[in-house]
CSV table of C-alpha atoms in Angstrom, one decimal:
chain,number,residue,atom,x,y,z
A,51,UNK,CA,6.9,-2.1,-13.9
A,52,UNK,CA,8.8,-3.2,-16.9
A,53,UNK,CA,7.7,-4.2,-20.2
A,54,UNK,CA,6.9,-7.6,-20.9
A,55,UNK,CA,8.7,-9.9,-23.9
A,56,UNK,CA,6.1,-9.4,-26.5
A,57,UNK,CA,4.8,-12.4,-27.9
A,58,UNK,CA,3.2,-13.1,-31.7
A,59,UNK,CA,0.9,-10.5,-32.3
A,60,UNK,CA,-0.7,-13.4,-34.2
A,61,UNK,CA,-1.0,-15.6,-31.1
A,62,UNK,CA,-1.9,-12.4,-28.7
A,63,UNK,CA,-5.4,-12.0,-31.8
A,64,UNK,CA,-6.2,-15.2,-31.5
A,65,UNK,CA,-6.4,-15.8,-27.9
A,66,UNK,CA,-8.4,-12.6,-27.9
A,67,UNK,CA,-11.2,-13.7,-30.9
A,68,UNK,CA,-11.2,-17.0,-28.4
A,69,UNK,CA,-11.7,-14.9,-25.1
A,70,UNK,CA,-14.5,-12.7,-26.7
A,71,UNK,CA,-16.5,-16.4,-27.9
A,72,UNK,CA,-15.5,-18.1,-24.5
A,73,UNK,CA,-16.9,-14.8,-22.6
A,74,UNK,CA,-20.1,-14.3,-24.7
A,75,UNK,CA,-21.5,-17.8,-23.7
A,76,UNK,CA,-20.7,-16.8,-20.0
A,77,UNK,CA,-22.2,-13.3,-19.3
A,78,UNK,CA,-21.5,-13.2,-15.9
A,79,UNK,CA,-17.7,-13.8,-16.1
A,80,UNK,CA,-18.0,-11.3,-19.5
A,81,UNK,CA,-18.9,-8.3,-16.8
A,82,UNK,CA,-16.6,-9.4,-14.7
A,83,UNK,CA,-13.8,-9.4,-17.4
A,84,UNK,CA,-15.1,-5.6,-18.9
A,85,UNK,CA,-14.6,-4.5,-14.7
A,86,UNK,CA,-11.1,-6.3,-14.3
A,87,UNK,CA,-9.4,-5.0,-17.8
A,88,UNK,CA,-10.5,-1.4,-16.3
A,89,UNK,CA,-6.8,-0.1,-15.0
A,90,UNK,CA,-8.8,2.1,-13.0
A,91,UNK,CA,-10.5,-0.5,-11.1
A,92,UNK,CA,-8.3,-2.4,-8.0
A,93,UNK,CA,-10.0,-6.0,-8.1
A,94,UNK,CA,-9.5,-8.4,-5.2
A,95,UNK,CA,-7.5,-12.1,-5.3
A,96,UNK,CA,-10.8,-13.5,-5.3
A,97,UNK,CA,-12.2,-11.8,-8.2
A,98,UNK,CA,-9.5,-13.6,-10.1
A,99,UNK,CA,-10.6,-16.7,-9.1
A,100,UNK,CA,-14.2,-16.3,-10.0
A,101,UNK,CA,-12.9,-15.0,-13.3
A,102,UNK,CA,-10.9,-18.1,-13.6
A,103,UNK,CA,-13.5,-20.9,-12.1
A,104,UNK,CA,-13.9,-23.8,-14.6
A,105,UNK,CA,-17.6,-24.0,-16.1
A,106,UNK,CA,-19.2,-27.3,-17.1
A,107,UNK,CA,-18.4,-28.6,-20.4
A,108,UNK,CA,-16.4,-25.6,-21.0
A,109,UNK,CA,-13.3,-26.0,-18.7
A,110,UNK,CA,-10.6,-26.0,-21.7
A,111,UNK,CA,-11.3,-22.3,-22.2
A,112,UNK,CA,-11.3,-21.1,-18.5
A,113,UNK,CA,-7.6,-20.0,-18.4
A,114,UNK,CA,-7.9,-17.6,-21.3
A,115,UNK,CA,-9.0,-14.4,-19.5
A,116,UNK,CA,-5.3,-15.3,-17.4
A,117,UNK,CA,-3.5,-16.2,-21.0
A,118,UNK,CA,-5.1,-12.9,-22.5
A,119,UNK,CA,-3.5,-10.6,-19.3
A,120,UNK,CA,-0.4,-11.9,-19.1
A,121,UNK,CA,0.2,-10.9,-22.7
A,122,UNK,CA,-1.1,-7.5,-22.7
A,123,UNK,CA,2.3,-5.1,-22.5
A,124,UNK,CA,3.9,-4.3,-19.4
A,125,UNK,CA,2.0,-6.9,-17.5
A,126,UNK,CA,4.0,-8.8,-14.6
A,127,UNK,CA,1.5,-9.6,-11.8
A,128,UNK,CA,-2.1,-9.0,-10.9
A,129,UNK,CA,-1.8,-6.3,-8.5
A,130,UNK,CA,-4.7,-6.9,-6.0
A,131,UNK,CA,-6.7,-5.3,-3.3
A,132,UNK,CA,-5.4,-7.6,-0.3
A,133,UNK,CA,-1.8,-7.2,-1.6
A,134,UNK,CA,-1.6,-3.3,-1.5
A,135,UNK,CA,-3.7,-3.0,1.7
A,136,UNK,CA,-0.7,-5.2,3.3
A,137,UNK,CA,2.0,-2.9,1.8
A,138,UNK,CA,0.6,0.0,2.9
A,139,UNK,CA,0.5,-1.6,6.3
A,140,UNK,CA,3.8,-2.3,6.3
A,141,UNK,CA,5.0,1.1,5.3
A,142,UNK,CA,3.1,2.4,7.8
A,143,UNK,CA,4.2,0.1,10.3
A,144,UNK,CA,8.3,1.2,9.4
A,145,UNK,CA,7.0,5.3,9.6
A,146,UNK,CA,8.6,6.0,13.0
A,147,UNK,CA,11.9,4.1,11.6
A,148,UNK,CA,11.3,6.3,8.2
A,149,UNK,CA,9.9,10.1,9.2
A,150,UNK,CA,12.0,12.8,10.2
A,151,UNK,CA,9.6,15.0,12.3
A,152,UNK,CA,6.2,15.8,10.7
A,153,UNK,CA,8.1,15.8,6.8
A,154,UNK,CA,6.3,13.2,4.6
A,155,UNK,CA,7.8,10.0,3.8
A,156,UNK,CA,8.8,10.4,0.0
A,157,UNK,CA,7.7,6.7,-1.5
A,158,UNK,CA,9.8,7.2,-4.8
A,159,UNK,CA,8.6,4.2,-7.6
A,160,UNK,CA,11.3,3.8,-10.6
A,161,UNK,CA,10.1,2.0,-13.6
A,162,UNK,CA,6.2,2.7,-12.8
A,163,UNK,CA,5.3,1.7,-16.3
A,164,UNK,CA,1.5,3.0,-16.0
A,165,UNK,CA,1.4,4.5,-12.5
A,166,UNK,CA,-0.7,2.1,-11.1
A,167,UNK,CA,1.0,0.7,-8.2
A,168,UNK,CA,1.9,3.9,-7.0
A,169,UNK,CA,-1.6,5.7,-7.5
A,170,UNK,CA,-3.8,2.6,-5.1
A,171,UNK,CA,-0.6,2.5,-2.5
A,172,UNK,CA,-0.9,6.4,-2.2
A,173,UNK,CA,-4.6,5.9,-1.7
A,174,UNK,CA,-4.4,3.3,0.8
A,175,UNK,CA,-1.7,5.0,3.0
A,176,UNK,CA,-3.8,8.1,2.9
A,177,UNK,CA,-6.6,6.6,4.2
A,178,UNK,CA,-4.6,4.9,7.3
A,179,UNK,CA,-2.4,8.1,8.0
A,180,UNK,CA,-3.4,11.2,6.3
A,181,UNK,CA,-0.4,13.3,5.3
A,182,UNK,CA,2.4,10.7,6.2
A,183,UNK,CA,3.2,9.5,2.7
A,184,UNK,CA,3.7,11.1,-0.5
A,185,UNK,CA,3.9,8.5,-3.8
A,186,UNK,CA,5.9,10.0,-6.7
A,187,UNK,CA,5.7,7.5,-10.1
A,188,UNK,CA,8.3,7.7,-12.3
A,189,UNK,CA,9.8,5.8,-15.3
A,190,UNK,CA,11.7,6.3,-18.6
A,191,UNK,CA,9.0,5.9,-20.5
A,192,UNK,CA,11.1,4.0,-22.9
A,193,UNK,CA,8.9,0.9,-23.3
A,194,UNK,CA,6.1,2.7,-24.3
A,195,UNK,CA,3.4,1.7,-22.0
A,196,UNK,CA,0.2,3.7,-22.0
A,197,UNK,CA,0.3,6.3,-19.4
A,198,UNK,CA,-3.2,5.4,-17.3
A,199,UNK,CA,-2.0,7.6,-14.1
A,200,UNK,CA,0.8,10.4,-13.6
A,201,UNK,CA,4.2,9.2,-14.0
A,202,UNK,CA,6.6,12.0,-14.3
A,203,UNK,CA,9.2,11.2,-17.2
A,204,UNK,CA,12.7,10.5,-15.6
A,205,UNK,CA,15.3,7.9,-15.3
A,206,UNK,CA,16.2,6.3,-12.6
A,207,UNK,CA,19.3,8.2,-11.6
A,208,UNK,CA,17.5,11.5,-12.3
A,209,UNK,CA,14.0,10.6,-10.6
A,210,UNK,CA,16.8,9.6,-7.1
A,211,UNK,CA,18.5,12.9,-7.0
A,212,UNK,CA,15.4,15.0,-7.6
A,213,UNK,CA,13.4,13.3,-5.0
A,214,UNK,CA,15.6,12.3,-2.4
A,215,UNK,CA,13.5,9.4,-1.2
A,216,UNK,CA,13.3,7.6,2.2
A,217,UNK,CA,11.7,4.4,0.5
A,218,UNK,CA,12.1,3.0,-2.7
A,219,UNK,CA,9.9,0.5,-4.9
A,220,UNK,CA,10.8,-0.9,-8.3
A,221,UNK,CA,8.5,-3.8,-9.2
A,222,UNK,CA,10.1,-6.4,-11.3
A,223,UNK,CA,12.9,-4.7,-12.0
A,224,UNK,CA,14.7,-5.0,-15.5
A,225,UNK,CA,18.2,-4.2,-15.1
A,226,UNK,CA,20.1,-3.3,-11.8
A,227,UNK,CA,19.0,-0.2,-10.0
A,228,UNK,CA,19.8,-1.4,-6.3
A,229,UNK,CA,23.2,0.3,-6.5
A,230,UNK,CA,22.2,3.7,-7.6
A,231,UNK,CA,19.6,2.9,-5.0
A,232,UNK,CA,21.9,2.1,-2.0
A,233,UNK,CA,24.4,5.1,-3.0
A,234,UNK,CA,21.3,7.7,-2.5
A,235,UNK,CA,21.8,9.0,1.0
A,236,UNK,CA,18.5,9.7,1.8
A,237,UNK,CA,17.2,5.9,1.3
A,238,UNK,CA,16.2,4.1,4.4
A,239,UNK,CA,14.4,1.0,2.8
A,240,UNK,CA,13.7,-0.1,-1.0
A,241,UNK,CA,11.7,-2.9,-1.4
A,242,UNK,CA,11.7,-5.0,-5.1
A,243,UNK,CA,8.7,-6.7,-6.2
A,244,UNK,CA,9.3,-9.9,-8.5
A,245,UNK,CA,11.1,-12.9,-9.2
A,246,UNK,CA,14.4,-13.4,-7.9
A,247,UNK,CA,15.8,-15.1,-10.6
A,248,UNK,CA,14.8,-12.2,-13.3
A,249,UNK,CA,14.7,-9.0,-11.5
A,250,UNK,CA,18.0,-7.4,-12.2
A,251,UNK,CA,21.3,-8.3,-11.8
A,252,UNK,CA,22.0,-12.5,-9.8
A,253,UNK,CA,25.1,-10.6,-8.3
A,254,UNK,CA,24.8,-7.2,-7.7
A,255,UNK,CA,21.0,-7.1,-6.7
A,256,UNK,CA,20.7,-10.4,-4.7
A,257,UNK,CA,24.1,-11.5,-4.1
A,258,UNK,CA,23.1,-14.7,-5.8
A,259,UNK,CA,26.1,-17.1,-6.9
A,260,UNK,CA,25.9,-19.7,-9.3
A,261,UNK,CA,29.5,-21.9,-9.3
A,262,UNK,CA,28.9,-21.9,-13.1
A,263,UNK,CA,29.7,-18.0,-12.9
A,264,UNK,CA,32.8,-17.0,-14.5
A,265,UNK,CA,33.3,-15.0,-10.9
A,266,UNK,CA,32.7,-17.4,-9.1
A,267,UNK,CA,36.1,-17.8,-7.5
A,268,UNK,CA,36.4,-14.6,-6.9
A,269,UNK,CA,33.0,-13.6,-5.8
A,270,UNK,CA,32.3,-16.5,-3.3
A,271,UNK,CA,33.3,-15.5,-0.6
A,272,UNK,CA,32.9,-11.6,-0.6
A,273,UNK,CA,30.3,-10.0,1.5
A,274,UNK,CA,27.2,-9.7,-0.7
A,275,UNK,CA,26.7,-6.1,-2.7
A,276,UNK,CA,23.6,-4.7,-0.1
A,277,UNK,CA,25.7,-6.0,2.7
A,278,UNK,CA,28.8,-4.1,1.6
A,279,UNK,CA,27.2,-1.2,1.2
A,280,UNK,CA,25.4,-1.2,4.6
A,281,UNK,CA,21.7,-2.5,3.8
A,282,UNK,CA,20.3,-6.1,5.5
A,283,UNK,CA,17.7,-8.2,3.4
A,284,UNK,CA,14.0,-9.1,4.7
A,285,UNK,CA,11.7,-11.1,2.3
A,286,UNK,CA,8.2,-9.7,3.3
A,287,UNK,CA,6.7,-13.7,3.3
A,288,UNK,CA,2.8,-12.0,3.9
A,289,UNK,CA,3.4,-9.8,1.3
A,290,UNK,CA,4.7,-12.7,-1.0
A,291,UNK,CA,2.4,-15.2,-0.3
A,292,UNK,CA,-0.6,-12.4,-1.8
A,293,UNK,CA,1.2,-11.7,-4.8
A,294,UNK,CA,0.0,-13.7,-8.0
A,295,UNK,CA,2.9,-12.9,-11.2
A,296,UNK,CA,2.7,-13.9,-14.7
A,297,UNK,CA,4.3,-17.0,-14.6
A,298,UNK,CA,2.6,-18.6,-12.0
A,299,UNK,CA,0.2,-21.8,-13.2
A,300,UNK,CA,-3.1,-22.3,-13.5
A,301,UNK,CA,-2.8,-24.6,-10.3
A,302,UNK,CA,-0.5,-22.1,-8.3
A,303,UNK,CA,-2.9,-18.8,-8.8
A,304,UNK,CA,-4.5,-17.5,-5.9
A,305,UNK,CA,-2.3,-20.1,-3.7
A,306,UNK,CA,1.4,-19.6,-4.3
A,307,UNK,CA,3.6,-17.2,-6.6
A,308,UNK,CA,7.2,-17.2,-7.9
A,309,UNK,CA,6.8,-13.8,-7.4
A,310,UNK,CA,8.2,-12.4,-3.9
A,311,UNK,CA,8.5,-9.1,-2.2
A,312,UNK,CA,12.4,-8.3,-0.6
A,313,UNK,CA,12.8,-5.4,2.0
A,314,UNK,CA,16.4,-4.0,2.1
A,315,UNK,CA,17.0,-1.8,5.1
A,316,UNK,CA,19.7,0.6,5.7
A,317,UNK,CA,21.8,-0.6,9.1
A,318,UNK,CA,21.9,1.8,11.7
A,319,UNK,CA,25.8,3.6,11.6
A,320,UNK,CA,26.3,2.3,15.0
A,321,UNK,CA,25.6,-1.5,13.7
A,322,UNK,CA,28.1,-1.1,10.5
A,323,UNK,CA,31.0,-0.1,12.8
C-alpha cells in the first residue's frame, strides 16, 4: 500500500475536532469508531455501514468517520473481513496451478505500507490450508508509514530476487512494478489491487491507450506489455465488487467501488508457442 497525497494538516484537525463532537453525541457509533481505527482489528463491510448510517437531525455529520480515514496516511481502501476471506479463497483455489510438491506457496506483497494486508491474508489461508502459504510483507519504507505488523525493509527488485515468489500482490500500486514482476521467473500469478486509472503505469501495467498519447501511433497496435511477456489478464469481478477504496462516494460505499482487483497469470510454455 502506498502513501496517500496528504492533504492540509489544517483541514485533516478540523475534520477530527468535528468527528470527536459528532461521535460524543452518538456513543454507540463512538465504540464502534475506537474498534475500527484499531489496525489490529479486521472489521466487516457492514460495520462500515453502521459506522456510516445517517442519525436523525444529525445526517450532515455522518460521513465524517469516512472523511476522517480516508485522510489518515497510507490509506487507499477499507480492507474488510468479506474481501480477504474471498482472496484467500481464491489463492487457495489456484494452489494445485501454484505449488510445486509439498513447498509453500511464497505470497510475496511489495509496497505493504503497514503489513496489514499481508498479516489477515496469511491468517485466513492458514486457517483453510495449514502450511500451504507463506505471506512475506515488504516495502521501502520510504513513505514513512507506521510499521503496525512485520514488513521486512526492501525494494521491490530486492524483496523479488530474495524471495522468489510464485504470487505477487501490490495493492494500489504507485509506480510500475509489473515488469520487474513479469521478468521474475519464479512468478506464476500477481494480482494488483486498485484503480486502474492510478495504479502504475496506463501503458506498461494495463496496456491502456489513450489516442491523446504521444505513442499512440506507435503503440496501437503492439501486443499489450503482460501479453508480450507471456501473462493473460483476469479482473477478479467477486473480489472487486467487495472492495470499498478512498474515492468511492458516500452513495457508492458498501455497493460499488472504483477500486478493482486484476489477476495476471503466467501462460503455460506450450500456449506461448
Amino acid at each position: 500500500m502506498t502513501d496517500a497525497d496528504a492533504y492540509d494538516p489544517k483541514y485533516y484537525e478540523y475534520l477530527q475536532f468535528d468527528l470527536a463532537r459528532y461521535l460524543d453525541r452518538h456513543p454507540d457509533k463512538k465504540k464502534l469508531w475506537e474498534v475500527m481505527n484499531d489496525p489490529k482489528n479486521l472489521q466487516t463491510r457492514d460495520d462500515l455501514n453502521k459506522l456510516l448510517a445517517p442519525e436523525s437531525g444529525d445526517e450532515s455529520h455522518s460521513i465524517l468517520p469516512w472523511l476522517v480515514m480516508i485522510e489518515q496516511k497510507g490509506f487507499h481502501e477499507f480492507l474488510n473481513e468479506e474481501y480477504l476471506n474471498a482472496l484467500a479463497d481464491y489463492m487457495i483455489s489456484r494452489l494445485s496451478e501454484l505449488q510445486d510438491g509439498d513447498t509453500p506457496v511464497v505470497v510475496l506483497e511489495l509496497g505493504a505500507g503497514n503489513g496489514r494486508l499481508s498479516y489477515f491474508l496469511q491468517d485466513k489461508l492458514e486457517e483453510r490450508k495449514p502450511g500451504a502459504f507463506v505471506v512475506v510483507a515488504t516495502d521501502s519504507q520510504k513513505s514513512g508509514i507506521k510499521q503496525v505488523f512485520p514488513v521486512e525493509q526492501l525494494d521491490f527488485k530486492d524483496a523479488l530476487q530474495k524471495f522468489k515468489p510464485e504470487v505477487v500482490v501490490v495493492s494500489w500500486m504507485p509506480d510500475d512494478f509489473s515488469s520487474a514482476i513479469r521478468n521474475t521467473a519464479s512468478v506464476k500469478e500477481y494480482i494488483l489491487i486498485g484503480e486502474t486509472e492510478s495504479c502504475g503505469d496506463p501503458w506498461q501495467t494495463w496496456g491502456q491507450l489513450s489516442e491523446y498519447d504521444e505513442e499512440y501511433e506507435r503503440r496501437k497496435d503492439l501486443p499489450k506489455p503482460y501479453e508480450t511477456d507471456g501473462f493473460e489478464r483476469k479482473q477478479l469481478t467477486e473480489l472487486s465488487k467487495l472492495q470499498i477504496a478512498r474515492g468511492d462516494s458516500r452513495v457508492s460505499i458498501g455497493k460499488e467501488t472504483n477500486s478493482e482487483t486484476n489477476s495476471f497469470r503466467r501462460r503455460p510454455t506450450n500456449d506461448m508457442a
